[in-house]
CSV table of C-alpha atoms in Angstrom, one decimal:
chain,number,residue,atom,x,y,z
U,1,MET,CA,157.6,95.0,105.9
U,2,LYS,CA,160.8,94.7,107.8
U,3,ASN,CA,161.0,98.5,108.0
U,4,ARG,CA,157.6,98.6,109.6
U,5,VAL,CA,158.9,96.2,112.3
U,6,ILE,CA,161.9,98.4,112.9
U,7,GLU,CA,159.7,101.5,113.1
U,8,TYR,CA,157.4,99.8,115.6
U,9,LEU,CA,160.3,98.9,117.9
U,10,SER,CA,162.1,102.3,117.6
U,11,ASN,CA,162.1,105.0,120.2
U,12,ARG,CA,160.8,102.8,122.9
U,13,LYS,CA,162.0,101.5,126.2
U,14,LEU,CA,162.1,97.8,125.7
U,15,LEU,CA,162.5,94.8,128.0
U,16,ILE,CA,163.5,91.4,126.8
U,17,LEU,CA,161.9,89.1,129.4
U,18,GLY,CA,163.7,85.8,129.5
U,19,PHE,CA,167.1,85.4,127.7
U,20,GLY,CA,167.1,82.0,126.1
U,21,LYS,CA,167.2,81.3,122.4
U,22,GLU,CA,164.4,83.6,121.5
U,23,GLY,CA,165.5,86.4,123.8
U,24,TYR,CA,169.0,86.3,122.2
U,25,SER,CA,167.4,86.4,118.8
U,26,THR,CA,165.4,89.5,119.8
U,27,LEU,CA,168.5,91.3,121.0
U,28,ASN,CA,170.4,90.4,117.8
U,29,PHE,CA,167.6,91.7,115.7
U,30,LEU,CA,167.6,95.1,117.5
U,31,HIS,CA,171.4,95.3,117.3
U,32,ASN,CA,171.9,94.2,113.7
U,33,ASN,CA,169.3,96.6,112.4
U,34,GLY,CA,170.6,99.5,114.4
U,35,ILE,CA,167.2,100.1,116.0
U,36,ASP,CA,167.2,103.3,118.1
U,37,CYS,CA,165.7,102.1,121.4
U,38,GLU,CA,166.6,101.5,125.0
U,39,VAL,CA,166.7,97.8,125.8
U,40,ASP,CA,167.3,95.9,129.0
U,41,ILE,CA,167.3,92.1,129.8
U,42,ALA,CA,165.5,90.4,132.7
U,43,ASP,CA,165.7,86.8,133.7
U,44,ILE,CA,165.4,84.6,136.8
U,45,ASN,CA,168.8,83.2,136.0
U,46,SER,CA,172.1,85.0,135.5
U,47,VAL,CA,173.0,84.9,131.8
U,48,ASP,CA,175.8,86.3,129.6
U,49,PRO,CA,174.6,88.7,126.9
U,50,PRO,CA,177.0,89.7,124.1
U,51,HIS,CA,180.0,91.9,125.0
U,52,TRP,CA,178.5,94.9,123.0
U,53,PHE,CA,175.3,94.9,125.1
U,54,LYS,CA,175.1,98.2,127.2
U,55,GLY,CA,171.7,97.9,128.8
U,56,SER,CA,170.7,96.9,132.3
U,57,LYS,CA,170.8,93.3,133.3
U,58,ILE,CA,168.1,92.3,135.8
U,59,PHE,CA,168.8,88.9,137.2
U,60,SER,CA,166.9,87.9,140.3
U,61,LYS,CA,163.9,85.9,141.5
U,62,ASP,CA,161.9,89.2,141.4
U,63,TYR,CA,162.8,90.0,137.9
U,64,GLN,CA,159.2,90.4,136.7
U,65,THR,CA,158.6,93.3,139.1
U,66,VAL,CA,160.1,95.7,136.5
U,67,ILE,CA,157.5,94.9,133.8
U,68,PRO,CA,155.5,98.1,134.4
U,69,ASP,CA,158.5,100.3,133.9
U,70,TYR,CA,158.8,99.6,130.1
U,71,ASP,CA,156.9,100.7,127.0
U,72,LEU,CA,157.1,97.2,125.5
U,73,VAL,CA,158.0,93.8,127.1
U,74,ILE,CA,159.0,91.2,124.6
U,75,LYS,CA,158.4,88.0,126.6
U,76,SER,CA,160.1,84.7,125.8
U,77,PRO,CA,157.8,81.7,125.5
U,78,GLY,CA,159.3,79.8,128.5
U,79,VAL,CA,158.6,82.7,130.9
U,80,ARG,CA,155.6,82.0,133.1
U,81,LEU,CA,154.1,85.4,134.0
U,82,GLU,CA,153.0,86.0,137.6
U,83,ASN,CA,149.2,86.5,137.8
U,84,ARG,CA,149.6,90.1,138.6
U,85,PHE,CA,151.3,90.8,135.3
U,86,LYS,CA,149.2,88.7,133.0
U,87,HIS,CA,146.9,91.6,132.0
U,88,CYS,CA,149.6,94.2,131.6
U,89,ARG,CA,149.0,95.9,128.2
U,90,ASN,CA,152.7,96.3,127.4
U,91,ILE,CA,153.2,92.5,127.2
U,92,SER,CA,154.2,91.2,123.8
U,93,SER,CA,156.4,88.6,122.2
U,94,GLN,CA,158.3,87.9,118.9
U,95,ILE,CA,155.3,86.0,117.6
U,96,ASP,CA,152.9,88.8,118.5
U,97,ILE,CA,155.0,91.4,116.8
U,98,PHE,CA,155.6,89.1,113.8
U,99,LEU,CA,151.9,88.4,113.3
U,100,ARG,CA,151.1,92.1,113.6
U,101,PHE,CA,153.0,92.7,110.3
U,102,PHE,CA,153.2,89.3,108.5
U,103,LYS,CA,149.9,87.6,109.5
U,104,GLU,CA,148.6,87.6,105.9
U,105,GLN,CA,151.5,85.4,104.8
U,106,VAL,CA,151.4,83.0,107.7
U,107,ILE,CA,150.2,79.5,107.8
U,108,GLY,CA,150.1,78.7,111.6
U,109,VAL,CA,149.9,75.2,113.0
U,110,THR,CA,149.2,74.3,116.6
U,111,GLY,CA,147.9,71.4,118.6
U,112,THR,CA,149.0,69.4,121.6
U,113,LYS,CA,150.5,66.8,119.4
U,114,GLY,CA,151.4,66.6,115.7
U,115,LYS,CA,152.1,70.3,115.1
U,116,SER,CA,155.8,69.8,114.2
U,117,THR,CA,155.0,67.1,111.7
U,118,VAL,CA,152.1,68.9,110.0
U,119,ALA,CA,154.0,72.2,109.8
U,120,SER,CA,157.0,70.4,108.3
U,121,MET,CA,154.8,68.5,105.9
U,122,ILE,CA,153.2,71.7,104.6
U,123,HIS,CA,156.5,73.4,104.2
U,124,HIS,CA,157.9,70.3,102.4
U,125,LEU,CA,154.9,70.2,100.0
U,126,LEU,CA,155.1,73.9,99.2
U,127,LYS,CA,158.9,73.8,98.5
U,128,ASP,CA,158.7,70.5,96.6
U,129,CYS,CA,156.0,72.0,94.4
U,130,GLY,CA,158.0,75.1,93.6
U,131,LYS,CA,156.5,77.6,96.1
U,132,ASP,CA,158.6,80.0,98.1
U,133,SER,CA,158.2,78.7,101.7
U,134,ILE,CA,160.0,79.3,105.1
U,135,LEU,CA,159.5,77.2,108.2
U,136,GLY,CA,159.9,78.7,111.6
U,137,GLY,CA,158.5,79.2,115.1
U,138,ASN,CA,158.5,76.5,117.8
U,139,ILE,CA,160.2,74.1,115.4
U,140,GLY,CA,163.5,75.8,116.5
U,141,VAL,CA,163.8,78.9,114.4
U,142,PRO,CA,162.8,82.2,116.1
U,143,VAL,CA,160.7,84.3,113.7
U,144,PHE,CA,162.9,87.4,113.9
U,145,ASP,CA,165.7,85.2,112.4
U,146,ILE,CA,163.7,84.7,109.2
U,147,ILE,CA,162.6,88.2,108.5
U,148,ASP,CA,165.4,89.0,106.1
U,149,ASP,CA,164.4,86.0,103.9
U,150,ILE,CA,160.8,86.9,103.5
U,151,LYS,CA,159.5,88.3,100.2
U,152,SER,CA,156.0,89.3,99.2
U,153,SER,CA,155.5,85.8,97.6
U,154,THR,CA,156.8,83.8,100.6
U,155,HIS,CA,154.5,81.4,102.4
U,156,ILE,CA,155.6,81.5,106.1
U,157,VAL,CA,154.8,78.2,107.8
U,158,LEU,CA,154.9,78.5,111.6
U,159,GLU,CA,154.7,75.8,114.3
U,160,LEU,CA,153.1,77.6,117.2
U,161,SER,CA,153.2,76.4,120.8
U,162,SER,CA,150.6,77.4,123.5
U,163,HIS,CA,153.3,79.5,125.2
U,164,GLN,CA,153.9,81.5,122.0
U,165,LEU,CA,150.2,82.0,121.4
U,166,GLN,CA,149.1,82.9,124.9
U,167,PHE,CA,149.6,86.7,124.7
U,168,VAL,CA,149.1,87.4,121.0
U,169,ASN,CA,146.7,89.9,119.7
U,170,PHE,CA,146.8,88.7,116.1
U,171,SER,CA,146.1,85.4,114.3
U,172,PRO,CA,147.6,83.9,111.1
U,173,SER,CA,145.4,84.3,108.0
U,174,THR,CA,145.5,80.5,107.7
U,175,SER,CA,145.4,78.5,110.9
U,176,ILE,CA,145.4,74.8,111.7
U,177,LEU,CA,144.3,73.5,115.2
U,178,LEU,CA,145.0,69.8,115.3
U,179,ASN,CA,143.9,68.8,118.8
U,180,ILE,CA,143.9,69.8,122.4
U,181,PHE,CA,144.7,67.4,125.2
U,182,PRO,CA,145.7,68.2,128.8
U,183,GLU,CA,149.4,69.1,128.9
U,184,HIS,CA,151.7,71.8,130.4
U,185,LEU,CA,149.4,71.9,133.4
U,186,ASP,CA,152.5,72.8,135.6
U,187,TYR,CA,152.7,76.0,133.6
U,188,TYR,CA,149.0,77.0,133.2
U,189,GLU,CA,146.5,77.7,136.0
U,190,ASN,CA,144.2,75.1,134.6
U,191,PHE,CA,143.2,73.3,131.4
U,192,ASP,CA,140.9,76.1,130.3
U,193,GLU,CA,143.8,78.6,130.3
U,194,TYR,CA,145.9,76.2,128.2
U,195,SER,CA,143.1,75.5,125.8
U,196,ASN,CA,142.4,79.2,125.4
U,197,ALA,CA,146.0,79.9,124.6
U,198,LYS,CA,145.8,77.3,121.8
U,199,LYS,CA,142.6,78.9,120.5
U,200,ASN,CA,144.3,82.3,120.1
U,201,ILE,CA,145.5,80.8,116.7
U,202,PHE,CA,142.1,81.7,115.3
U,203,LYS,CA,140.7,84.2,117.9
U,204,PHE,CA,141.7,87.3,115.9
U,205,GLN,CA,140.9,85.9,112.4
U,206,ASN,CA,138.4,87.7,110.1
U,207,SER,CA,136.0,86.6,107.4
U,208,GLU,CA,138.7,86.5,104.8
U,209,ASN,CA,140.8,84.0,106.8
U,210,THR,CA,140.6,80.2,107.0
U,211,LEU,CA,140.6,77.8,110.0
U,212,TYR,CA,141.2,74.1,109.6
U,213,ILE,CA,140.2,72.5,112.8
U,214,ASN,CA,139.6,69.2,114.6
U,215,SER,CA,135.9,68.5,114.4
U,216,SER,CA,135.7,67.9,118.2
U,217,ILE,CA,136.8,71.4,119.0
U,218,LYS,CA,134.2,74.2,119.3
U,219,ALA,CA,135.3,77.4,117.6
U,220,LYS,CA,133.5,80.7,117.7
U,221,THR,CA,135.1,82.6,114.8
U,222,LYS,CA,134.4,84.9,111.9
U,223,SER,CA,136.7,82.9,109.6
U,224,ARG,CA,135.9,80.3,107.0
U,225,VAL,CA,136.0,77.0,109.0
U,226,ILE,CA,137.1,73.7,107.4
U,227,PRO,CA,136.5,70.8,109.9
U,228,PHE,CA,138.8,67.8,109.6
U,229,SER,CA,135.8,65.6,109.1
U,230,SER,CA,135.4,67.1,105.7
U,231,ILE,CA,139.0,66.3,104.9
U,232,PHE,CA,139.3,62.7,106.1
U,233,ASP,CA,138.0,59.9,104.0
U,234,SER,CA,138.9,56.4,105.4
U,235,SER,CA,138.6,54.9,101.9
U,236,ASP,CA,141.1,57.5,100.7
U,237,LYS,CA,143.9,56.8,103.2
U,238,GLU,CA,145.9,54.6,100.9
U,239,LYS,CA,146.1,57.3,98.3
U,240,TYR,CA,148.3,59.3,100.8
U,241,PRO,CA,151.5,57.4,100.9
U,242,THR,CA,154.0,58.5,103.5
U,243,ASN,CA,157.1,57.2,105.2
U,244,LEU,CA,155.4,57.8,108.6
U,245,LEU,CA,153.8,55.1,110.8
U,246,GLY,CA,150.2,55.2,111.9
U,247,ASP,CA,146.8,56.2,110.7
U,248,HIS,CA,147.1,59.5,112.6
U,249,ASN,CA,150.0,60.4,110.3
U,250,LYS,CA,148.0,59.6,107.2
U,251,GLN,CA,145.5,62.0,108.5
U,252,ASN,CA,148.3,64.6,109.1
U,253,GLY,CA,149.2,64.1,105.5
U,254,MET,CA,145.6,64.7,104.4
U,255,ILE,CA,145.5,67.9,106.3
U,256,ALA,CA,148.8,69.1,104.8
U,257,VAL,CA,147.7,68.2,101.3
U,258,LYS,CA,144.3,70.1,101.8
U,259,VAL,CA,146.0,73.2,103.1
U,260,ALA,CA,148.5,73.2,100.2
U,261,SER,CA,145.9,72.4,97.6
U,262,ASP,CA,143.8,75.4,98.8
U,263,ILE,CA,146.8,77.6,97.9
U,264,GLY,CA,146.4,76.4,94.3
U,265,ILE,CA,148.6,73.4,93.9
U,266,LYS,CA,147.2,70.3,92.2
U,267,LYS,CA,146.2,67.6,94.6
U,268,SER,CA,147.8,64.8,92.5
U,269,LYS,CA,151.1,66.7,92.6
U,270,LEU,CA,151.0,67.1,96.3
U,271,ILE,CA,150.2,63.5,97.0
U,272,LYS,CA,153.3,62.5,95.0
U,273,SER,CA,155.4,65.0,97.0
U,274,LEU,CA,154.1,63.6,100.2
U,275,GLU,CA,156.1,60.3,99.4
U,276,SER,CA,159.4,62.2,99.8
U,277,PHE,CA,158.7,63.7,103.2
U,278,ILE,CA,161.3,62.5,105.7
U,279,PRO,CA,159.9,61.8,109.2
U,280,LEU,CA,161.1,64.0,112.1
U,281,LYS,CA,163.3,62.5,114.8
U,282,HIS,CA,161.8,61.1,118.0
U,283,ARG,CA,158.4,60.6,116.5
U,284,LEU,CA,157.8,56.9,116.0
U,285,GLU,CA,161.3,56.8,114.7
U,286,TYR,CA,162.6,53.3,113.8
U,287,PHE,CA,166.3,53.5,114.2
U,288,GLY,CA,167.5,49.9,113.9
U,289,THR,CA,167.4,46.3,114.8
U,290,TYR,CA,169.8,45.1,117.5
U,291,ARG,CA,170.3,41.5,118.6
U,292,ASN,CA,167.2,40.7,116.4
U,293,ILE,CA,165.0,43.2,118.3
U,294,LYS,CA,163.5,46.3,116.6
U,295,PHE,CA,163.7,49.7,118.4
U,296,ILE,CA,161.4,52.7,118.1
U,297,ASP,CA,162.1,56.1,119.5
U,298,ASP,CA,158.8,58.0,120.3
U,299,SER,CA,160.3,60.3,122.9
U,300,ILE,CA,158.0,63.1,121.7
U,301,SER,CA,155.0,61.3,123.3
U,302,THR,CA,154.6,63.2,126.5
U,303,ILE,CA,150.9,62.5,127.1
U,304,PRO,CA,148.9,59.2,127.3
U,305,GLU,CA,146.9,59.9,124.2
U,306,SER,CA,150.0,60.1,122.0
U,307,THR,CA,151.4,56.9,123.4
U,308,ILE,CA,148.2,55.0,122.7
U,309,GLU,CA,148.3,56.2,119.0
U,310,GLY,CA,152.0,55.2,118.9
U,311,VAL,CA,151.2,51.6,120.0
U,312,LYS,CA,148.3,51.4,117.5
U,313,SER,CA,150.6,52.4,114.7
U,314,LEU,CA,152.8,49.4,115.2
U,315,LYS,CA,149.9,47.0,114.6
U,316,GLY,CA,150.4,44.6,117.5
U,317,GLU,CA,154.1,44.2,117.0
U,318,VAL,CA,155.2,45.9,120.2
U,319,ASP,CA,156.4,43.4,122.8
U,320,THR,CA,158.0,45.9,125.3
U,321,ILE,CA,157.1,49.5,126.1
U,322,ILE,CA,159.1,51.9,128.2
U,323,LEU,CA,156.9,54.5,130.1
U,324,GLY,CA,157.4,57.2,132.6
U,325,GLY,CA,158.8,60.7,133.2
U,326,LYS,CA,158.1,63.9,135.0
U,327,ASN,CA,154.8,64.2,136.9
U,328,ARG,CA,153.7,67.7,135.7
U,329,SER,CA,150.2,67.6,137.1
U,330,ASP,CA,147.9,65.4,139.0
U,331,ASN,CA,145.2,66.3,136.4
U,332,ILE,CA,146.9,64.2,133.7
U,333,LYS,CA,145.3,60.8,134.1
U,334,PHE,CA,146.8,57.4,133.0
U,335,ASN,CA,143.7,55.2,133.6
U,336,ASN,CA,142.8,55.0,129.9
U,337,LEU,CA,146.4,54.2,128.9
U,338,VAL,CA,146.6,51.4,131.5
U,339,GLN,CA,143.2,49.9,130.3
U,340,PHE,CA,144.5,50.1,126.7
U,341,LEU,CA,147.7,48.4,127.6
U,342,GLU,CA,145.9,45.6,129.5
U,343,ARG,CA,143.9,44.9,126.3
U,344,SER,CA,147.0,45.1,124.0
U,345,ASN,CA,149.4,42.4,122.9
U,346,ILE,CA,152.3,44.0,124.8
U,347,SER,CA,154.0,41.5,127.1
U,348,ASN,CA,156.4,43.8,129.0
U,349,ILE,CA,155.9,47.2,130.5
U,350,ILE,CA,159.0,48.9,131.9
U,351,LEU,CA,158.3,51.9,134.1
U,352,ILE,CA,160.7,54.7,135.2
U,353,PRO,CA,160.2,57.6,137.6
U,354,GLU,CA,158.2,59.7,138.3
U,355,THR,CA,155.0,58.8,136.6
U,356,GLY,CA,156.0,55.1,136.3
U,357,LEU,CA,155.2,54.7,140.0
U,358,THR,CA,151.7,56.1,139.4
U,359,ILE,CA,151.1,53.9,136.4
U,360,LYS,CA,152.2,50.8,138.2
U,361,LYS,CA,149.5,51.3,140.9
U,362,LEU,CA,146.8,51.4,138.2
U,363,PHE,CA,147.5,47.8,137.0
U,364,SER,CA,145.5,45.2,138.8
U,365,MET,CA,147.2,42.5,140.9
U,366,GLU,CA,145.9,39.9,138.5
U,367,SER,CA,147.4,41.6,135.4
U,368,SER,CA,148.9,39.3,132.9
U,369,LYS,CA,151.6,41.8,132.0
U,370,ASN,CA,155.2,41.6,133.0
U,371,ILE,CA,155.7,44.9,134.9
U,372,PHE,CA,159.2,46.2,135.8
U,373,LEU,CA,160.2,49.2,137.7
U,374,GLU,CA,163.6,50.6,136.7
U,375,GLU,CA,165.5,53.6,138.1
U,376,THR,CA,166.9,54.9,134.9
U,377,LEU,CA,166.3,54.8,131.1
U,378,GLU,CA,169.6,53.0,130.7
U,379,LYS,CA,168.5,50.2,133.1
U,380,SER,CA,165.2,50.1,131.2
U,381,VAL,CA,167.1,49.5,127.9
U,382,GLU,CA,169.1,46.6,129.5
U,383,ARG,CA,165.9,45.1,130.8
U,384,SER,CA,164.2,45.4,127.3
U,385,PHE,CA,167.0,43.3,125.7
U,386,LYS,CA,166.5,40.6,128.3
U,387,VAL,CA,162.7,40.2,128.0
U,388,THR,CA,161.7,41.2,124.4
U,389,GLN,CA,160.9,38.5,121.9
U,390,LYS,CA,163.1,38.3,118.7
U,391,ASP,CA,161.7,40.3,115.7
U,392,LYS,CA,159.4,42.3,117.9
U,393,TYR,CA,159.5,46.0,118.8
U,394,VAL,CA,160.7,47.8,121.9
U,395,LEU,CA,158.9,51.2,122.0
U,396,LEU,CA,160.0,54.2,124.0
U,397,SER,CA,156.8,56.2,124.3
U,398,PRO,CA,156.9,57.7,127.8
U,399,ALA,CA,153.5,59.4,128.1
U,400,ALA,CA,155.2,62.0,130.2
U,401,SER,CA,157.6,64.9,130.1
U,402,SER,CA,161.3,64.4,130.2
U,403,TYR,CA,162.4,67.1,132.6
U,404,ASN,CA,162.9,65.0,135.7
U,405,MET,CA,165.9,63.3,134.1
U,406,PHE,CA,166.7,65.1,130.9
U,407,LYS,CA,167.1,68.5,129.3
U,408,ASN,CA,164.2,67.8,126.9
U,409,PHE,CA,162.6,65.0,124.9
U,410,GLU,CA,165.3,65.3,122.2
U,411,GLU,CA,168.0,64.5,124.7
U,412,ARG,CA,165.9,61.6,126.1
U,413,GLY,CA,165.5,60.2,122.6
U,414,GLU,CA,169.2,60.5,121.7
U,415,LEU,CA,170.3,58.8,124.9
U,416,PHE,CA,167.8,56.0,124.3
U,417,LYS,CA,169.5,55.3,121.0
U,418,GLU,CA,172.9,55.5,122.5
U,419,PHE,CA,172.0,53.1,125.4
U,420,VAL,CA,170.5,50.6,122.9
U,421,LYS,CA,173.6,50.7,120.6
U,422,ASN,CA,176.0,50.5,123.5
U,423,TYR,CA,174.3,47.5,125.1
U,424,SER,CA,174.0,45.7,121.8
U,425,GLU,CA,177.8,45.9,121.4
U,426,ARG,CA,178.5,44.2,124.7
U,427,THR,CA,179.9,40.7,124.5
């Protein structure tokens, strides 16, 4: 199958649009396999390709104007296309090319929240039960980097973001659509464009393919549809033991077990394997007790709905929550979150810019909550030590993106842990 990818890319004039991690992966794949093609790089920022790169480097704010000059444009996920280029037929991507040739082996997982966990769970279950499985995609492994490891028996589990799915022309043979909430609305024209990108995970499926889907999402498809309502059984939850917090994660476990059991693995064996799944970082991650206060890193929570689920998972034990981050769109509303917090047992609400200011205005003047505005995450940690009851939780669950202060949610989570540990060591 790799030879077919090489053949597809050969004898073409190629443009790598966006030279981040995936763009670099594409260039390496072309170089390492000696693919006979002309390849150039275009990016809004000036970047340094490898010393052996001989193609053109187009670095300017107008870098997208060269798109029509190429046979094939391999777009990186983070590149937001100008409207005039969105319908160019030469637009492709690593994921689009990969699915063209490997879709029959792919188990694709997407959703606004939960996709990393479910994809990792499925991969863990398959590996633990003796199946050949590879994990890649948005989880941090570009798909061109795994091609050499794929055999005909390999199950390829991909976490797929909306950015990766937006311009694909193929869908995985097995697709999982967990949920769709408003997010990335600073990238998309509107919620419908974002939602449609997610739905591309099943758009091109056929009658021999399978779609596992949240029962609240309408899906017009030729594939075999398995709604989550047929998977979830509230009386069955305790039979799915995991090391993860929250009922939503038990449901994630049920989905992963169902997908793996449909491959042909005994359900009893899968449920046992689920116990050994190690939770991912920054997802309701308990990382220690400091000065008799428990701390949870849920930096991955970048939308209000995820934060609400996080609080519910801790069963009324949260005394302090830290909220706030980049305001990506006025279409993301915090009213339901504030109403939920008002009804909760949480005593202290610490807010940081930018959305913290918006959230504060939604609380009534008569609110019983202790509301604090802090300029930084570090100051928020200091405040949390001063106001939180002993043996209770401090939860970082921002309900907003990290990009106003941090490189990404991972950096935000790691710094949160560092600030907590540093403050606890003060005399």
